[in-house]
Short mmCIF file of C-alpha atoms and ligand atoms in Angstrom, two decimals:
data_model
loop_
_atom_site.label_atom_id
_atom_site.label_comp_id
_atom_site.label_asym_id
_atom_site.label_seq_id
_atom_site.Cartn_x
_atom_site.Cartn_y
_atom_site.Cartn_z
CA UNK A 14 0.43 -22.80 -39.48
CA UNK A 15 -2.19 -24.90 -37.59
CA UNK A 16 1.26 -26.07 -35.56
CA UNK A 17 1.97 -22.91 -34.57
CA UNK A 18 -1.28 -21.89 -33.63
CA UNK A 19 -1.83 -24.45 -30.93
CA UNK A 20 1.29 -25.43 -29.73
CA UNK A 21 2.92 -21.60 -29.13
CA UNK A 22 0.74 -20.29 -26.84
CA UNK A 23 0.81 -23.89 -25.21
CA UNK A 24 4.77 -23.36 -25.23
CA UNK A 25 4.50 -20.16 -24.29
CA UNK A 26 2.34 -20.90 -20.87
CA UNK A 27 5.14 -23.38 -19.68
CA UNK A 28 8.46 -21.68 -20.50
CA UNK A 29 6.48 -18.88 -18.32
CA UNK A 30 6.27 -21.76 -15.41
CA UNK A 31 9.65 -23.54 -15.56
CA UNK A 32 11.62 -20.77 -16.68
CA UNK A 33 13.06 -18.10 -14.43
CA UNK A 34 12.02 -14.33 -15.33
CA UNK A 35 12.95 -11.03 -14.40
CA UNK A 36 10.30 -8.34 -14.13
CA UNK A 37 10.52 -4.58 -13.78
CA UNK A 38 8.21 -2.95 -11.66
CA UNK A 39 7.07 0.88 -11.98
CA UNK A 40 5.35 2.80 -9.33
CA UNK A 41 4.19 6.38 -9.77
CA UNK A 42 0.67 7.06 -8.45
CA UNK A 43 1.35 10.13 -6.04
CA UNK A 44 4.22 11.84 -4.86
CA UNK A 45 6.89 8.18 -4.62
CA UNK A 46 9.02 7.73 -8.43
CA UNK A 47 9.79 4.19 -7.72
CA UNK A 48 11.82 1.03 -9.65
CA UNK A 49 12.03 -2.39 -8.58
CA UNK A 50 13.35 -5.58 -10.08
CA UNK A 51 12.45 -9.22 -9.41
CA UNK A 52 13.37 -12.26 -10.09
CA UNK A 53 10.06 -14.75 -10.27
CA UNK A 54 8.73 -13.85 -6.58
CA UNK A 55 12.58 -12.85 -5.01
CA UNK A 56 13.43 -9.64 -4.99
CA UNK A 57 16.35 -7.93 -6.46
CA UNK A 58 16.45 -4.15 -6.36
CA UNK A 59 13.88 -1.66 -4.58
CA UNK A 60 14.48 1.71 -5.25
CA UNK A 61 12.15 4.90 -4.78
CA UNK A 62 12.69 8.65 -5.18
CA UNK A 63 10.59 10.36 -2.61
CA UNK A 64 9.48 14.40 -3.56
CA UNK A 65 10.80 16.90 -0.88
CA UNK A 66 8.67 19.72 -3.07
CA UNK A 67 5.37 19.63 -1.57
CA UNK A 68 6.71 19.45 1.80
CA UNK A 69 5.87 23.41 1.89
CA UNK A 70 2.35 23.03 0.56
CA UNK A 71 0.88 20.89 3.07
CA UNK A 72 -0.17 18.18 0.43
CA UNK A 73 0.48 16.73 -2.85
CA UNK A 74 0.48 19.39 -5.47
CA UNK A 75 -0.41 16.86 -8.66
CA UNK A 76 1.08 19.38 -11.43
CA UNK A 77 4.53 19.57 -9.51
CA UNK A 78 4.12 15.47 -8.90
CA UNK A 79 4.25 14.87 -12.19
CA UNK A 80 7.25 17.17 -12.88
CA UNK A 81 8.79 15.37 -10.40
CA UNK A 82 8.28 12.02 -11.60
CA UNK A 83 9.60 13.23 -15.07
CA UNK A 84 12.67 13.91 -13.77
CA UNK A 85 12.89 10.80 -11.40
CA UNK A 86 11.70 8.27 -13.17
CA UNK A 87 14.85 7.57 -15.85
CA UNK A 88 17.51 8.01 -12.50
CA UNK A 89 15.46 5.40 -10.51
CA UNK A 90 14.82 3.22 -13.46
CA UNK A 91 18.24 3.08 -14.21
CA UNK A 92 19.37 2.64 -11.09
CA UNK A 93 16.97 -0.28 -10.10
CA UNK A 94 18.17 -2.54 -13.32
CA UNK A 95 21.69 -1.78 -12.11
CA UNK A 96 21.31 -2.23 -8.43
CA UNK A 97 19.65 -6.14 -9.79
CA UNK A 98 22.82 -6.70 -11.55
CA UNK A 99 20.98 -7.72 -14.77
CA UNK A 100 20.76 -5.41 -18.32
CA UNK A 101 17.50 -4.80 -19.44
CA UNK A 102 17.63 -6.99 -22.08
CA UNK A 103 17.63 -9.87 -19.41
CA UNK A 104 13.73 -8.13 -18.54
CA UNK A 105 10.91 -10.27 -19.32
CA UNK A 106 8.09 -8.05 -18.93
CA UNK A 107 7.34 -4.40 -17.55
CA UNK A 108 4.70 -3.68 -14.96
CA UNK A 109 3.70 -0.79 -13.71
CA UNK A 110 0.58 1.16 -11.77
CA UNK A 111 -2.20 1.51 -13.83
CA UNK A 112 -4.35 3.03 -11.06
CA UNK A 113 -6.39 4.58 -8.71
CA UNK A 114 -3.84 7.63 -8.40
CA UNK A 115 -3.21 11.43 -9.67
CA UNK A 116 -3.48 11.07 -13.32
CA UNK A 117 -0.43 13.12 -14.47
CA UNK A 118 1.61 11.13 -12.11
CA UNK A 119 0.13 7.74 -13.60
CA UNK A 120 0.73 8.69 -17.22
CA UNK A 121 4.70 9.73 -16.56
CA UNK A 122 4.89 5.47 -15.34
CA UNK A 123 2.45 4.70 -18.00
CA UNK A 124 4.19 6.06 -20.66
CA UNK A 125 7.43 4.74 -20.19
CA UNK A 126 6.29 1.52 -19.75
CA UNK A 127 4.69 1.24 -22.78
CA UNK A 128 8.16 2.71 -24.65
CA UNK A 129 10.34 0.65 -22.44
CA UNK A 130 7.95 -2.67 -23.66
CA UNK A 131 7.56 -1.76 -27.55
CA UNK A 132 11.39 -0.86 -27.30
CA UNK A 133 12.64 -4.44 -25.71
CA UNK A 134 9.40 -6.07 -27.29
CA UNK A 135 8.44 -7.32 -23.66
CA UNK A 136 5.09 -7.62 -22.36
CA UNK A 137 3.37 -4.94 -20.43
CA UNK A 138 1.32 -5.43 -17.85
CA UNK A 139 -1.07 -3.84 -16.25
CA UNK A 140 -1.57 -3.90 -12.25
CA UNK A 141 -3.80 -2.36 -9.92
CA UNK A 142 -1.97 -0.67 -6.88
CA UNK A 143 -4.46 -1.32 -4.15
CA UNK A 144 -4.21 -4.67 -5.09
CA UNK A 145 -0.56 -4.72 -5.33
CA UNK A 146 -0.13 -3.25 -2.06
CA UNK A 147 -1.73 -6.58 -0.91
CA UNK A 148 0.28 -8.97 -3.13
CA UNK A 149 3.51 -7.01 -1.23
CA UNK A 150 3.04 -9.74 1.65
CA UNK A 151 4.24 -12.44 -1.25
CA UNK A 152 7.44 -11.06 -1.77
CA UNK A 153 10.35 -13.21 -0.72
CA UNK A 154 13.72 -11.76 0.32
CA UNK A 155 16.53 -13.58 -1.16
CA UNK A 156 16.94 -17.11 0.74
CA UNK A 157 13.00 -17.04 0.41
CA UNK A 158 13.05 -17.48 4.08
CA UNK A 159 10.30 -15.11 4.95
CA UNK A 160 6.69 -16.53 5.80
CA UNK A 161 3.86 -15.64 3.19
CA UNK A 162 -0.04 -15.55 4.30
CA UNK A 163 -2.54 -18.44 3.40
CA UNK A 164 -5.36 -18.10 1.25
CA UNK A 165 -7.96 -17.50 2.23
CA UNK A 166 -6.46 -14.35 4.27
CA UNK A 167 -7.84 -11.17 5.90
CA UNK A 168 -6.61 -8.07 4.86
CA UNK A 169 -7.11 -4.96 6.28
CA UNK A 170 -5.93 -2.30 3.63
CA UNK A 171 -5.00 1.24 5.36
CA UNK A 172 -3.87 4.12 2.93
CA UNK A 173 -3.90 7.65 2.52
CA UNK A 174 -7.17 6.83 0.26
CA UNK A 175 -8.47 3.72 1.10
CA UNK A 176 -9.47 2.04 4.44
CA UNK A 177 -11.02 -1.54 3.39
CA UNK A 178 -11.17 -4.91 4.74
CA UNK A 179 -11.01 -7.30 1.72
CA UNK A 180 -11.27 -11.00 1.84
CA UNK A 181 -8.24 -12.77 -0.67
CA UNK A 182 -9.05 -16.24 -1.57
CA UNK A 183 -6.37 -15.96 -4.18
CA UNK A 184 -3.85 -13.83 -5.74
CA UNK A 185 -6.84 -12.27 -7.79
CA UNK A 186 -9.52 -13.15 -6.32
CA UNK A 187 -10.53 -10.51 -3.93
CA UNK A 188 -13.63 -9.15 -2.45
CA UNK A 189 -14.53 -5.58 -0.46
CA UNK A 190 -16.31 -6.91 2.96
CA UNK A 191 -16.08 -3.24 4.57
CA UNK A 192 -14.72 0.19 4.17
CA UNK A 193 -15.09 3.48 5.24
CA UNK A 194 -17.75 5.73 4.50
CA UNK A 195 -16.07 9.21 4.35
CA UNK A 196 -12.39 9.92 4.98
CA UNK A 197 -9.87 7.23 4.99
CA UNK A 198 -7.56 6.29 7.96
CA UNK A 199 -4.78 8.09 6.73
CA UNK A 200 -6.43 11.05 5.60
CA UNK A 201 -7.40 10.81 9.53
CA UNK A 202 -3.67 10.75 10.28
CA UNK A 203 -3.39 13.46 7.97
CA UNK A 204 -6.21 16.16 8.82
CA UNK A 205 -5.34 15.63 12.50
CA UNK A 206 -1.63 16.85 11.87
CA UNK A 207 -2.81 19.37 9.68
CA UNK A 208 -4.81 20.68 11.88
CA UNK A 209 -1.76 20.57 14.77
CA UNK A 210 0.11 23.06 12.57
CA UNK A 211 2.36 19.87 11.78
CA UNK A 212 4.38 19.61 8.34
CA UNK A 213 3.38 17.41 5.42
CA UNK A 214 3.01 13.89 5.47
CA UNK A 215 1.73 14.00 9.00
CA UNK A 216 0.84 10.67 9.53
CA UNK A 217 5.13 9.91 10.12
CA UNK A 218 4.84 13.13 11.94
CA UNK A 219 2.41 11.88 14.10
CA UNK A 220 3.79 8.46 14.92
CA UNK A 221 7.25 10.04 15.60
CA UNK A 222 5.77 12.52 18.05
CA UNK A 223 3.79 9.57 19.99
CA UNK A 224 6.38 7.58 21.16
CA UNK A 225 7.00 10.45 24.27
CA UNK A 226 3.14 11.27 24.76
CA UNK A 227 0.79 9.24 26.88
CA UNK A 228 -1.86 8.12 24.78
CA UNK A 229 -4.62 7.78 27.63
CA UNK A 230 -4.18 11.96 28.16
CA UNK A 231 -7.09 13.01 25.77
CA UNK A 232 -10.24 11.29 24.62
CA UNK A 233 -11.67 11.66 21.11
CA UNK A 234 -15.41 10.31 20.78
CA UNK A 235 -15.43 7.13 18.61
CA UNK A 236 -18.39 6.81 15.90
CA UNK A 237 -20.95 3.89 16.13
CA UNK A 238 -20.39 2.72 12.87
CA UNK A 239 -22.41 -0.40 12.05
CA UNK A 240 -21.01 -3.84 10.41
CA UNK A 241 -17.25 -3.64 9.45
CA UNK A 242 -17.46 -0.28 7.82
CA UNK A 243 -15.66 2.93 9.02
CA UNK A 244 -15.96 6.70 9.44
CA UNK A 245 -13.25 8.84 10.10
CA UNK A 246 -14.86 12.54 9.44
CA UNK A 247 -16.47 12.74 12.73
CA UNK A 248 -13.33 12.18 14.39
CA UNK A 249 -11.31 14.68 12.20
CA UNK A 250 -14.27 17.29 13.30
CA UNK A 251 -14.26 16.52 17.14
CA UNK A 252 -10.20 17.19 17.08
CA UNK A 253 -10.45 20.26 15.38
CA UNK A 254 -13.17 21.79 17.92
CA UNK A 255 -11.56 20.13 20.79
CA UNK A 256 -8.43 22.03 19.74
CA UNK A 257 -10.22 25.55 19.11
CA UNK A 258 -11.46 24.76 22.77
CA UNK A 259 -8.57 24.74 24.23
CA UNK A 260 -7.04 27.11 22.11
CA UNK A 261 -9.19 29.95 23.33
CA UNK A 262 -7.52 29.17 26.96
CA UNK A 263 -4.68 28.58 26.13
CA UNK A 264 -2.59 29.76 23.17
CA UNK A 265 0.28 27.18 23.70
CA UNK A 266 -2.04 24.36 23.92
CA UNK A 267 -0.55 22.57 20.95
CA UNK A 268 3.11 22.96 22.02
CA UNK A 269 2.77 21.72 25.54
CA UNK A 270 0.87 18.98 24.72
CA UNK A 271 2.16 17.87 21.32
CA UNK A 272 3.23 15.00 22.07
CA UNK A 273 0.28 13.97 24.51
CA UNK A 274 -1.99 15.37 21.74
CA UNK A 275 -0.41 12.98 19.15
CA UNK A 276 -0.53 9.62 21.14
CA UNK A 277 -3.73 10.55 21.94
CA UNK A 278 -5.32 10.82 18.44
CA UNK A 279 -2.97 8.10 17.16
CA UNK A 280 -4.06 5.51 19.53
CA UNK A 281 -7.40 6.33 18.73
CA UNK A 282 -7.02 5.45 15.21
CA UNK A 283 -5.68 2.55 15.93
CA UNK A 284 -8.43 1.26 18.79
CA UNK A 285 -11.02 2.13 15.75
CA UNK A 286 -9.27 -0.27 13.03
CA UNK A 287 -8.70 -2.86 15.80
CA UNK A 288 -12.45 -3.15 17.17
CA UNK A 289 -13.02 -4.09 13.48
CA UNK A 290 -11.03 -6.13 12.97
CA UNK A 291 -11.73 -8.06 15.73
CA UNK A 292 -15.75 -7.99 14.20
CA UNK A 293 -14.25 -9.31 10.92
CA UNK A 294 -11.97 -11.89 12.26
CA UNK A 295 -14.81 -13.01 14.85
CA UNK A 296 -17.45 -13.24 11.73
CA UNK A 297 -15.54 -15.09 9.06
CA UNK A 298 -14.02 -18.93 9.82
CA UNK A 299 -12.27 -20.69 7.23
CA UNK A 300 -13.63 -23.17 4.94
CA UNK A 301 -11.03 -25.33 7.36
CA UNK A 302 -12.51 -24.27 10.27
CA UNK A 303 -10.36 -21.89 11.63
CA UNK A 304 -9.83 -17.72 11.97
CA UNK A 305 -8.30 -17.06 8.49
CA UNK A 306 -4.27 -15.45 8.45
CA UNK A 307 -4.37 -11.64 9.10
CA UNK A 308 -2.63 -9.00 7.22
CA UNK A 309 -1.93 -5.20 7.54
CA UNK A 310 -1.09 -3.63 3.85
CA UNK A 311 -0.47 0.28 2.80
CA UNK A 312 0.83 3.51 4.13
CA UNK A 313 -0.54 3.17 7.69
CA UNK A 314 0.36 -0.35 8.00
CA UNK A 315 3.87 1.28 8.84
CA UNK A 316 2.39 3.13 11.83
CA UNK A 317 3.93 1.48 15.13
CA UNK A 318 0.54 1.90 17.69
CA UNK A 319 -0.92 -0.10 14.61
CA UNK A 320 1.76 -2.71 14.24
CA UNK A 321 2.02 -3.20 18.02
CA UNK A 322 -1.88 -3.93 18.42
CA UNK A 323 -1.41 -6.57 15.95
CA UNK A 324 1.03 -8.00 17.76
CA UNK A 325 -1.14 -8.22 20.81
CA UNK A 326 -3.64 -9.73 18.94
CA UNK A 327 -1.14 -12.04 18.23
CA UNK A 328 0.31 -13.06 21.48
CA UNK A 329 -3.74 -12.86 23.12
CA UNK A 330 -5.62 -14.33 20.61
CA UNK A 331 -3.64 -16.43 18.89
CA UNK A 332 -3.96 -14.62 15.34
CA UNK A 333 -1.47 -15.45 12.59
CA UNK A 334 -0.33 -12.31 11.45
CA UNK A 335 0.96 -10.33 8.31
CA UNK A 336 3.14 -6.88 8.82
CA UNK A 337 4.74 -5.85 5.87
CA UNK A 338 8.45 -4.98 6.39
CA UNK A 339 8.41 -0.95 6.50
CA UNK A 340 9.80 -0.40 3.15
CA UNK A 341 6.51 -2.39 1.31
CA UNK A 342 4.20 -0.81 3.48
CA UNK A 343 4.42 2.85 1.98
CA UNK A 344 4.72 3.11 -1.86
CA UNK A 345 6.80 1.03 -3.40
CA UNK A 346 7.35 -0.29 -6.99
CA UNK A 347 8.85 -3.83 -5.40
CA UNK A 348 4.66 -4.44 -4.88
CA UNK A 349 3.90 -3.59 -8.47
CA UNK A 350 7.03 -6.00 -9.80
CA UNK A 351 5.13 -8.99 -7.73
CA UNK A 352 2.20 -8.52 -8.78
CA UNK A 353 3.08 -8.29 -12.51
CA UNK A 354 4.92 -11.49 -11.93
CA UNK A 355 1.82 -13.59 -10.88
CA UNK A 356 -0.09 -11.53 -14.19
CA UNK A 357 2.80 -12.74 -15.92
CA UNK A 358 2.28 -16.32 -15.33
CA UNK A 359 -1.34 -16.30 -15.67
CA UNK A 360 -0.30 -14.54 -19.14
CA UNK A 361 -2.54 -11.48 -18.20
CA UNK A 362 -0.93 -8.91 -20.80
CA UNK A 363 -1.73 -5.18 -20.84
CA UNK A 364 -1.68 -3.28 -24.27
CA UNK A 365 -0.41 -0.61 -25.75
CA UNK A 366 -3.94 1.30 -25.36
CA UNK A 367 -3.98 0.94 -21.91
CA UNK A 368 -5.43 4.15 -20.19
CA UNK A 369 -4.49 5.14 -16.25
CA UNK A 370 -7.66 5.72 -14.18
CA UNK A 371 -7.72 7.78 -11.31
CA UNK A 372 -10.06 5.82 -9.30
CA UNK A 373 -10.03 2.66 -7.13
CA UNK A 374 -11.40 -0.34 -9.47
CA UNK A 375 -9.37 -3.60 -9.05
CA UNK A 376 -12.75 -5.74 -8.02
CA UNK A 377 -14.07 -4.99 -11.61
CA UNK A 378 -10.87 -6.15 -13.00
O1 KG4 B 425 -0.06 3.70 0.70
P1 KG4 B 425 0.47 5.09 0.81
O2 KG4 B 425 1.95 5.30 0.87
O3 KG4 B 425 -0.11 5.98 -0.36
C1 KG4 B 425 -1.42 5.79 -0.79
O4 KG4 B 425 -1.63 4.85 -1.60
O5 KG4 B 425 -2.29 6.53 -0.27
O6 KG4 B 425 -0.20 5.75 2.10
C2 KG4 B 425 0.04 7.08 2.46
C3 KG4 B 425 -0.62 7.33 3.79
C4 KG4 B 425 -0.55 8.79 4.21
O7 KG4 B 425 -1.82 9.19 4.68
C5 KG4 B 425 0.48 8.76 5.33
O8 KG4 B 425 0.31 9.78 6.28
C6 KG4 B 425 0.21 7.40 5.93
O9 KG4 B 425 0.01 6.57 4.82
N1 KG4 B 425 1.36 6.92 6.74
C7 KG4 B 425 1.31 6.78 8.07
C8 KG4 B 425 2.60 6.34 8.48
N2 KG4 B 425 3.38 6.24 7.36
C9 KG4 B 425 2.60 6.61 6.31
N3 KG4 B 425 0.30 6.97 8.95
C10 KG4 B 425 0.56 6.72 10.24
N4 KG4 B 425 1.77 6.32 10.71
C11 KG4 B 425 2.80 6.11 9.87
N5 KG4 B 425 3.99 5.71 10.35
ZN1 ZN B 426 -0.37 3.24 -1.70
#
């Protein structure tokens, strides 16, 4: 018995280094049903089931997300594990989105992790999606050829929720250094398209509509926001009466100037997250003496104005940056299978009591 006790888990911690493991991945915080399968850090399968439903609503309706994801999430499961060419009794653990989110859509991905894990007696494990969004930049494509940030990194995390510079000194070790104080950069992108009568999710919308519009047509006032936090109400507010403004002159002010209108605003959003970052990168040298890497993670990390200014901060200041490839930057469950993979190794097991929570709470973790 003594035996056992001590040299198990001791066995257990290195067949979890030297061996190679396959790890399923479940995403289902909002309105994406997604499925991905890795292999250690490489990635295998990717698959996501986006929800057409709410299109007509003009936002996420949570009761018909999680209907949604009920009917989505056995399809794309399935079809993940067969895309990796494996059968799911080659899985060595599940992982899947714990939180922040819509709670009905959490528990449908709760749930049947928890069966899928008591049913193949795998481990589950338990992983933060803000957090996973992040660990997205450590996914390597299959000849592992792609270039991964070094700790400690930047990371400026853009969402339809969150808008937060957080410095990673290691795959867990993570701290807020500046957020924003009301809306968050999406939900900018969002209100703003809203507002321009323009279908749900508008921040796409937006971009699409930008590339033919001049972005130097309109001005919106930027806030004075001090240290490396951000507000985005303000500028959601001076839109809308701009708008009503013009509006009252002319009733086709939005069509003639749509696309104007949405280069305008976007570019905006972008100058805002950029004079920032330049603040954060400016205050914080590395213990090595030197600007740490920079990285761009979450739903607006796929807008282009966005991507582009990083690559000008590349080319004129010398930054080494982080874009994730379009496909990790918007929900994905191919984040969630990499970060239950480093979990995994650290032997950082959920259990079967494990509760979704609808807020954001990875630095308590
Ligand atoms: O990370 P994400 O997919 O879901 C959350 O965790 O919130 O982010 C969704 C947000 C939405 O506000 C959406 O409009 C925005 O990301 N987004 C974009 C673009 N693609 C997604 N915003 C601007 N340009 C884009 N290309
Ligand atoms: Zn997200």
């Amino acid at each position: 018995m003594i035996y056992s006790s001590i040299f198990e888990p001791v066995f257990m911690v290195i067949s979890r280094l030297i061996m190679q493991h396959f790890i399923l991945g479940i995403e289902s915080s909002c309105d994406d049903t997604s499925a991905a399968v890795i292999l250690d850090d490489v990635i295998l399968s990717n698959v996501t089931a986006t929800q057409d439903v709410h299109q007509s609503f003009g936002g996420v309706v949570p009761e018909l997300a999680s209907r949604a994801h009920q009917q989505n999430i056995i399809p794309v499961i399935q079809t993940a594990i067969q895309k990796a060419n494996i059968g799911k009794n080659q899985l060595s653990a599940v992982a899947f989105t714990q939180g922040p989110g819509l709670l009905g859509s959490l528990l449908v991905g709760t749930s049947f992790a928890k069966a899928f894990s008591l049913g193949l007696n795998i481990p589950l494990i338990e992983v933060d999606h803000l957090q996973a969004h992040i660990l997205s930049h450590f996914i390597r494509n299959k000849d592992r050829s792609n270039p991964i940030p070094e700790f400690p990194f930047l990371c400026l995390t853009v969402s339809g929720g969150h808008t937060q510079f957080i410095m990673i000194r290691d795959y867990f070790d993570m701290e807020v250094i500046g957020q924003t104080i009301d809306d968050a950069a999406g939900e900018a992108f969002d209100k703003a398209a809203k507002i321009m009568g323009l279908p749900y999710p508008g921040g796409p919308m937006i971009d699409k509509l930008a590339q033919h519009g001049d972005p130097k047509r309109f001005t919106f006032s930027k806030p004075n926001i001090p240290g490396l936090n951000f507000s985005f109400s303000g500028l959601k507010t001076s839109f809308l009466y701009f708008l009503r403004d013009e509006l009252k002159k002319d009733s086709q002010f939005i069509e003639k100037h749509k696309y104007d209108l949405c280069a305008s605003i976007q570019t905006t959003i972008v100058d805002m997250l950029m004079t920032k970052l330049a603040t954060a990168m400016n205050g914080s040298l590395t213990n090595k003496g030197r600007l740490p890497d920079v990285a761009i993670a979450g739903g607006v990390s796929a807008n282009s104005g966005l991507r582009k200014a990083l690559e000008n901060a590349r080319d004129n200041f010398g930054w080494n940056i982080f874009i994730p490839p379009i496909q990790y930057s918007t929900d994905n469950a191919a984040m969630i299978a990499i970060t239950g993979y480093f979990k995994f190794l650290k032997g950082d097991f959920g259990s079967q009591s494990a509760i979704p929570y609808a807020r954001a709470g990875f630095e308590k973790s």
